[in-house]
Coordinates of C-alpha atoms and ligand atoms in Angstrom, one line a residue:
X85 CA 96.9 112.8 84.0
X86 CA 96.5 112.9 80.2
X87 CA 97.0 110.8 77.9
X88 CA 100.7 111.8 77.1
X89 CA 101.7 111.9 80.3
X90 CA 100.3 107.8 80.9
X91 CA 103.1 105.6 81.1
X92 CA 103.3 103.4 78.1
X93 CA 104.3 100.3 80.1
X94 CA 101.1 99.0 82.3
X95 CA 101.7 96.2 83.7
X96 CA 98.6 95.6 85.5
X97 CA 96.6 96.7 82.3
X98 CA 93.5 94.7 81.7
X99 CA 93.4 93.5 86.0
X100 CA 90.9 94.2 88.7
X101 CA 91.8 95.6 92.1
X102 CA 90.0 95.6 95.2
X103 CA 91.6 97.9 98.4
X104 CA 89.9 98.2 101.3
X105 CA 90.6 101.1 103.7
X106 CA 91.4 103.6 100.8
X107 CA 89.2 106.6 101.7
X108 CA 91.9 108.6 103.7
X109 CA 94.2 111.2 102.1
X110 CA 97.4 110.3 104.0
X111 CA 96.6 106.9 104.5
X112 CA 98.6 103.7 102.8
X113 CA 95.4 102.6 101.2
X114 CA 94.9 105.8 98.9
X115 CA 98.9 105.4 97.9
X116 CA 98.0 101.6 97.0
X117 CA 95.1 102.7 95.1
X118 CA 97.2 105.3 92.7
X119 CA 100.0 103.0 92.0
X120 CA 98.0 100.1 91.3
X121 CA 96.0 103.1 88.8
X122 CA 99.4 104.3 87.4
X123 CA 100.1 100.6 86.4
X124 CA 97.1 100.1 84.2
X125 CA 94.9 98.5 86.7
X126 CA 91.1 99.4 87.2
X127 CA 89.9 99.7 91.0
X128 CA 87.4 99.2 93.1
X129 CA 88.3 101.4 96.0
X130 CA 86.7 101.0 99.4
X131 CA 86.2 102.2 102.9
X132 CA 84.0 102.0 106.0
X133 CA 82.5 104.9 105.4
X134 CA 80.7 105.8 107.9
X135 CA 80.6 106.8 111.5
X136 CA 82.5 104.0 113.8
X137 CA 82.8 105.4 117.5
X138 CA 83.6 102.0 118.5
X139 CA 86.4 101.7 116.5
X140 CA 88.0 105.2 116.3
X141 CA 91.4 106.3 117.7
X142 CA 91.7 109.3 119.0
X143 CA 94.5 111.1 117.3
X144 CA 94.1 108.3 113.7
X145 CA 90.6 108.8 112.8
X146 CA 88.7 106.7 110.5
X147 CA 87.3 107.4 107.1
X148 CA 83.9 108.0 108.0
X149 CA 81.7 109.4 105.0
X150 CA 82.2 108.7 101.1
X151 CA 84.2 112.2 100.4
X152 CA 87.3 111.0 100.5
X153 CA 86.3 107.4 99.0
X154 CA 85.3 109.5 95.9
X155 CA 88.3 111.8 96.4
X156 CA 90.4 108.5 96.1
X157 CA 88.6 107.1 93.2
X158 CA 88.5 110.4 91.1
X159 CA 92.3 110.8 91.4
X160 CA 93.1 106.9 90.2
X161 CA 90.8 107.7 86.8
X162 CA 93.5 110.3 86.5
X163 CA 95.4 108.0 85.9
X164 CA 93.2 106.8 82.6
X165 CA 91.5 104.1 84.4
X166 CA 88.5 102.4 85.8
X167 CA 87.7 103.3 89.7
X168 CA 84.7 103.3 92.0
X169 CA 84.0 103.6 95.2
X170 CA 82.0 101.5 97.5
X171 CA 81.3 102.1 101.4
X172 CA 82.6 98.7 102.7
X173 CA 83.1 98.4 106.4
X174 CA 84.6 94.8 106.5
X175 CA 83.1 93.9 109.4
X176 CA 80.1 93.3 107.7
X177 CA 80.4 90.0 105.3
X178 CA 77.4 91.5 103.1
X179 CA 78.9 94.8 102.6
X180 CA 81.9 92.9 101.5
X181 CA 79.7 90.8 99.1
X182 CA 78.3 93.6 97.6
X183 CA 81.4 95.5 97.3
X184 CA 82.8 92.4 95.0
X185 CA 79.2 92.2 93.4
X186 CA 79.9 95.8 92.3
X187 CA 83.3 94.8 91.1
X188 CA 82.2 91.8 89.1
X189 CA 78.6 94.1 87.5
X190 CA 81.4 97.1 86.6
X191 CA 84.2 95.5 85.5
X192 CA 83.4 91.8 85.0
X193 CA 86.4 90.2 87.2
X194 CA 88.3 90.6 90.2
X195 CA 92.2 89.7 90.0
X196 CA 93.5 91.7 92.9
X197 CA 92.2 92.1 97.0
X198 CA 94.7 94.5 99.0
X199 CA 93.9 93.9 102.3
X200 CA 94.9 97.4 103.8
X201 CA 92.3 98.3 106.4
X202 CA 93.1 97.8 109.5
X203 CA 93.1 99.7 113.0
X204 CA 95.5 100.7 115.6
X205 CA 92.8 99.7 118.3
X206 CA 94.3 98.0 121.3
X207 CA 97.4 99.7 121.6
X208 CA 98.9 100.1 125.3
X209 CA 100.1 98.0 128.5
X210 CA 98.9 94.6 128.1
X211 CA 97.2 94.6 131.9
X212 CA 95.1 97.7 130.6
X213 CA 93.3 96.0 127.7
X214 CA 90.1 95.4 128.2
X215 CA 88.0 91.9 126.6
X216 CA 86.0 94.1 124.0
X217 CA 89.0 96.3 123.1
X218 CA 90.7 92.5 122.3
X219 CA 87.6 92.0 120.0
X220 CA 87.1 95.0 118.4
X221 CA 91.1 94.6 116.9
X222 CA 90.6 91.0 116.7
X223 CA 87.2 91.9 114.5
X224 CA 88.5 94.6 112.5
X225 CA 92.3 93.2 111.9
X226 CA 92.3 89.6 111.4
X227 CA 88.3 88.8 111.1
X228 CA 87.6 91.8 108.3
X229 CA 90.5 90.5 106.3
X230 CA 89.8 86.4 106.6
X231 CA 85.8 87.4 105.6
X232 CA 86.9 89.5 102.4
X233 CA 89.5 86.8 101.5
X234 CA 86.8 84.0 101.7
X235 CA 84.3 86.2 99.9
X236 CA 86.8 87.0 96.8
X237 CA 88.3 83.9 96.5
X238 CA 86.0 82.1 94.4
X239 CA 86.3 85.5 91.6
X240 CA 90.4 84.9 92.5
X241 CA 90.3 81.2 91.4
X242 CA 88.6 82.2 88.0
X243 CA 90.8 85.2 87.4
X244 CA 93.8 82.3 86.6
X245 CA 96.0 84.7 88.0
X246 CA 94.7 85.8 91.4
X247 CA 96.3 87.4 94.0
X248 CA 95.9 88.8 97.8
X249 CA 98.2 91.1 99.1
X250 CA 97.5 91.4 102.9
X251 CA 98.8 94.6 105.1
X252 CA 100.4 93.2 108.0
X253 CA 103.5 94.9 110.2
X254 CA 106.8 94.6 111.2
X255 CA 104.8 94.0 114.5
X256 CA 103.4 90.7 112.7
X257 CA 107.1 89.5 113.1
X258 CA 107.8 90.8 116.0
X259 CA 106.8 91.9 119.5
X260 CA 107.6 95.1 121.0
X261 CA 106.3 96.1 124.0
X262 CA 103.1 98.6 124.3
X263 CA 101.4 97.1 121.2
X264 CA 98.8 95.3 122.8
X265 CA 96.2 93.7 120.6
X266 CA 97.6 95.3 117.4
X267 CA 100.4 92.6 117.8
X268 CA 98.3 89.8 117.9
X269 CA 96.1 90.9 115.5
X270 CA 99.0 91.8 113.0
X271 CA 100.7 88.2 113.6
X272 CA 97.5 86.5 113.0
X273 CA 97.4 88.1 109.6
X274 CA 101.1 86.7 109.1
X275 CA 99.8 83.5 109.8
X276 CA 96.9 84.0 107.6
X277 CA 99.0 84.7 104.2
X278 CA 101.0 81.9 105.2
X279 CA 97.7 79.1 105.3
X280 CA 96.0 80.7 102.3
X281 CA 99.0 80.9 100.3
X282 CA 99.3 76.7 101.0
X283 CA 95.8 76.3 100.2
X284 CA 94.8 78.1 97.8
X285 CA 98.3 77.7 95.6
X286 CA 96.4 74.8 93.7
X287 CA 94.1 77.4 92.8
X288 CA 96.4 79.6 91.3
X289 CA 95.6 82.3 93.7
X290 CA 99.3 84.0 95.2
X291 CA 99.4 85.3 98.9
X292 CA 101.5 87.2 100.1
X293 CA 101.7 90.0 103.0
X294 CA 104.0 93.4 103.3
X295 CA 105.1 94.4 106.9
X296 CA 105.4 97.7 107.1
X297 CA 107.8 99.6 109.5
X298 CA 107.5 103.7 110.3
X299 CA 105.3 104.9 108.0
X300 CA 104.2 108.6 107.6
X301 CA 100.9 108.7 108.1
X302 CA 98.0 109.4 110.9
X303 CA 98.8 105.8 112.2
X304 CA 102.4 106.4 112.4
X305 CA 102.3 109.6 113.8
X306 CA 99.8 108.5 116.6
X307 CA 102.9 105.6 116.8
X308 CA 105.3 108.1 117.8
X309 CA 103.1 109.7 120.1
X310 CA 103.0 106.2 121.5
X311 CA 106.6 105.9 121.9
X312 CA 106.9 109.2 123.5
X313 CA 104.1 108.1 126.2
X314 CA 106.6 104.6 126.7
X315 CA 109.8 106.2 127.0
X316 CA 108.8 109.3 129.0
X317 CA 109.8 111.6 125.7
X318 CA 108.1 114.2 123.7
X319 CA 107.4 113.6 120.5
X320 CA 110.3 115.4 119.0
X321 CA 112.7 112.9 120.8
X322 CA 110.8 110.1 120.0
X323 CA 111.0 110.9 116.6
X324 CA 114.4 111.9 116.7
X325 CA 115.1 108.1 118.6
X326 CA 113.1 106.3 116.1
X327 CA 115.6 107.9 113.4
X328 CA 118.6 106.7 114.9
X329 CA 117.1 102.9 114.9
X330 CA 116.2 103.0 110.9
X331 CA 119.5 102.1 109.1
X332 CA 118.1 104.2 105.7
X333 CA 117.4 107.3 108.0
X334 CA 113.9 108.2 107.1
X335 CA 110.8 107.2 107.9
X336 CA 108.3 105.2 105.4
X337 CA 105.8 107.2 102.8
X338 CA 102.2 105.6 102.1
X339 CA 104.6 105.4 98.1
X340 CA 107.1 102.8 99.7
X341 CA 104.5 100.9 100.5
X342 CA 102.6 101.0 97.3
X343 CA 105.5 100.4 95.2
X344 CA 105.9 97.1 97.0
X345 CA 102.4 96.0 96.7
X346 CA 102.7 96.6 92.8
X347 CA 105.1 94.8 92.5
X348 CA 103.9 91.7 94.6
X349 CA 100.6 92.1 92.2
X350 CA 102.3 91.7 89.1
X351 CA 105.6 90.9 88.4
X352 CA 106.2 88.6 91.1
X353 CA 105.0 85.3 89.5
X354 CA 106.5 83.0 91.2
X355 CA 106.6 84.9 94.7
X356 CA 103.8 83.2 97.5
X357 CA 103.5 83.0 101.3
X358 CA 106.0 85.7 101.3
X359 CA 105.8 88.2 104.4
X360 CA 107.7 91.7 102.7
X361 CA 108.9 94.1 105.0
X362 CA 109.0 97.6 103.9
X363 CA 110.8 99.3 106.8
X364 CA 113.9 100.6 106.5
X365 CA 116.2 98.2 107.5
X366 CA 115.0 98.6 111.2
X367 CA 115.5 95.9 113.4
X368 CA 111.7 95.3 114.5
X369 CA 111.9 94.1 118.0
X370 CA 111.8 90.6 119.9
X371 CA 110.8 87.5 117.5
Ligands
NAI477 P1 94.9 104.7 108.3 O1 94.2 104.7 109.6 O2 95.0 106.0 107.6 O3 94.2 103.6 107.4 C1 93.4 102.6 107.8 C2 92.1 102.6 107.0 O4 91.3 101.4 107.4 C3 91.3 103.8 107.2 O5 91.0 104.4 106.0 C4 90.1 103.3 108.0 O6 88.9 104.1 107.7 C5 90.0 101.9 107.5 N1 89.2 101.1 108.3 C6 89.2 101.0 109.7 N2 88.3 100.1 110.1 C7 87.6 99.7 109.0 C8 86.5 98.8 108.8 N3 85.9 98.2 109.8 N4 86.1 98.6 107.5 C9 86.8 99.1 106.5 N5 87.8 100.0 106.6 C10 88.2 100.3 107.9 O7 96.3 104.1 108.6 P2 97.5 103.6 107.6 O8 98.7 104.0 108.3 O9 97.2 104.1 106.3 O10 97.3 102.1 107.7 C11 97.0 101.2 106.6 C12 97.4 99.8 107.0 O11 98.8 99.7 107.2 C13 96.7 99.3 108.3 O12 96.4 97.9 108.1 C14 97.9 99.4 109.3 O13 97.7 98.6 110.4 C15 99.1 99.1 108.5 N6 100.3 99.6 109.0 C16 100.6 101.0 109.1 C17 101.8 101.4 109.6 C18 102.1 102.9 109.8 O14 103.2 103.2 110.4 N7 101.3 103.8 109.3 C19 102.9 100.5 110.0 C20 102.5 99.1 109.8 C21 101.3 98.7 109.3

C-alpha cells in the first residue's frame, strides 16, 4: 500500500501488537494481523514455526517453517507499518519470552496480545480420545494462551492501556457433540478472559474473547468434513446443512473475524470480560 492509498484515520497508531498463530495464508491469524496493520498498529507477528507432528491435523496443517511468518509480516508493512516475525511455538514459555523480548528491543512496548493459535486437536467421539490427545489440546489451547498472558502482562500493565483479545469458539459456549477436547479446551479459554479480565481490571489491562462460528479457512473446512463424517453426508451436504442453520447465510471469512478483534483493541474502552461471537447468528448448540 502507498502512502495515498493509507487510511488517514488509524486508530491503533502509535500501539504494539502481538498475534500468535499468524504464519498461515488462510488462517484467522494472518487476517488479524492486516487489520490490526491497516489501523496504524505495529506488529509482532508469530508462529510455531516449525515441524510439530505431534500436534498436526491431518487435513489443517500447521505453519511449520518461517515462510509464511515473513509472508505475513511483509504484507502488514504494506500497510506503512512496523512488523516482524518471530518463530513462537507457545508451548514453550521461553520462546514466548523472547518473542515479547523482541517486541519490547524493536518497538519499545507491547499494548496488544491476540491470542489466535490454537488447534483443532481432539476432535471426535468422546470414548475415542485418548489421555495424550487430552493434553496435547489442553497444552496447546488453554496452557499456550494462560503462559503468553502471564508473560505479557507485566508490558500490558505499563502500556496504561493494555489489552488481550483471546480466540475462543462458539464451542466455548456451547457443546455440540463430536468436539471432543476442542470443547473443553475452547470453554476453558472462556473462563480464562472471564478471571483475567476481574483481575487484572485494576491494572488497566481489558480482556476480552471472540467466539467464532463457521469460518472459511483450513480449520473450518476440516469442520465440515467433520460434520459430514457425524451425519453420514458428504461434504457438499454438510455444507449445504450448515447453510441452512446460519441465519445471515454465509459462512465466516478470517476478515469478520479481524474486524471484531480491531474493534475490541481500540475503540471499545469500556468493553471487558466480554465473550464476542462472530458467527452468523447461528444457534451454537447445547449450553
Ligand atoms: P489455522 O490452523 O489456520 O490457525 C491456527 C494457527 O495456530 C496456525 O497458524 C498454527 O500454526 C498455529 N499453532 C498451532 N499450534 C501452535 C503452537 N504450539 N504454537 C504457536 N502456534 C501454533 O486455523 P484458523 O481457522 O485460522 O484458527 C485460528 C483460531 O480460531 C484458532 O484458535 C481456532 O481454534 C479458532 N477458531 C476457528 C474457527 C474456524 O471455523 N476456522 C472457528 C472457531 C474458532
Amino acid at each position: 500500500m502507498n502512502d495515498a492509498t493509507i487510511p488517514a484515520e488509524r486508530p491503533l497508531s502509535g500501539k504494539v501488537a502481538l498475534v500468535t498463530g499468524a504464519g498461515r495464508p488462510q488462517g484467522i491469524g494472518r487476517a488479524i494481523v492486516l487489520s490490526l496493520a491497516r489501523a496504524g498498529a505495529d506488529i509482532v507477528v508469530t508462529d510455531v514455526a516449525r515441524k510439530r507432528a505431534d500436534i498436526l491435523v491431518e487435513g489443517i496443517g500447521l505453519c511449520d517453517s518461517m515462510t509464511g511468518l515473513d509472508e505475513t509480516a511483509t504484507l502488514a508493512r504494506s500497510h506503512g507499518i512496523g512488523a516482524i516475525a518471530v518463530a513462537c511455538d507457545i508451548t514453550d514459555e521461553k520462546q514466548i519470552e523472547a518473542a515479547i523480548a523482541a517486541a519490547i528491543a524493536t518497538y519499545g512496548r507491547l499494548d496488544i496480545l491476540v491470542n489466535n493459535a490454537g488447534t483443532g486437536l481432539g476432535a471426535g467421539a468422546f470414548e475415542t480420545i485418548e489421555d495424550t490427545v487430552w493434553r496435547l489440546s489442553w497444552e496447546v489451547n488453554v496452557l499456550g494462551a494462560v503462559k503468553t498472558c502471564r508473560v505479557a502482562q507485566p508490558h500490558l500493565a505499563l502500556s496504561g492501556r493494555g489489552t488481550i483479545i483471546n480466540i475462543a469458539s462458539t464451542l466455548g459456549l456451547a457443546a455440540q457433540p463430536g468436539y471432543g477436547a476442542y470443547v473443553l479446551a475452547k470453554h476453558a479459554i472462556v473462563g480464562l478472559t472471564r478471571l483475567l479480565a476481574a483481575e487484572w481490571g485494576p491494572k488497566g489491562i481489558r480482556v476480552n474473547a471472540i467466539a467464532p462460528g463457521f469460518i472459511h479457512t483450513d480449520m473450518g473446512a476440516h469442520e465440515l468434513e467433520l460434520i459430514a463424517q457425524l451425519r453420514n453426508i458428504d461434504v457438499a451436504a454438510a455444507s449445504a446443512a450448515v447453510l441452512t442453520e446460519i441465519p445471515l447465510g454465509r459462512l465466516g471469512t478470517p476478515d469478520d473475524v479481524a474486524e471484531a478483534v480491531t474493534w475490541l483493541a481500540g475503540s471499545a474502552s469500556y468493553v471487558s470480560g466480554v465473550i464476542l461471537p462472530v458467527h452468523g447468528g447461528v444457534v451454537s448448540g447445547l449450553n
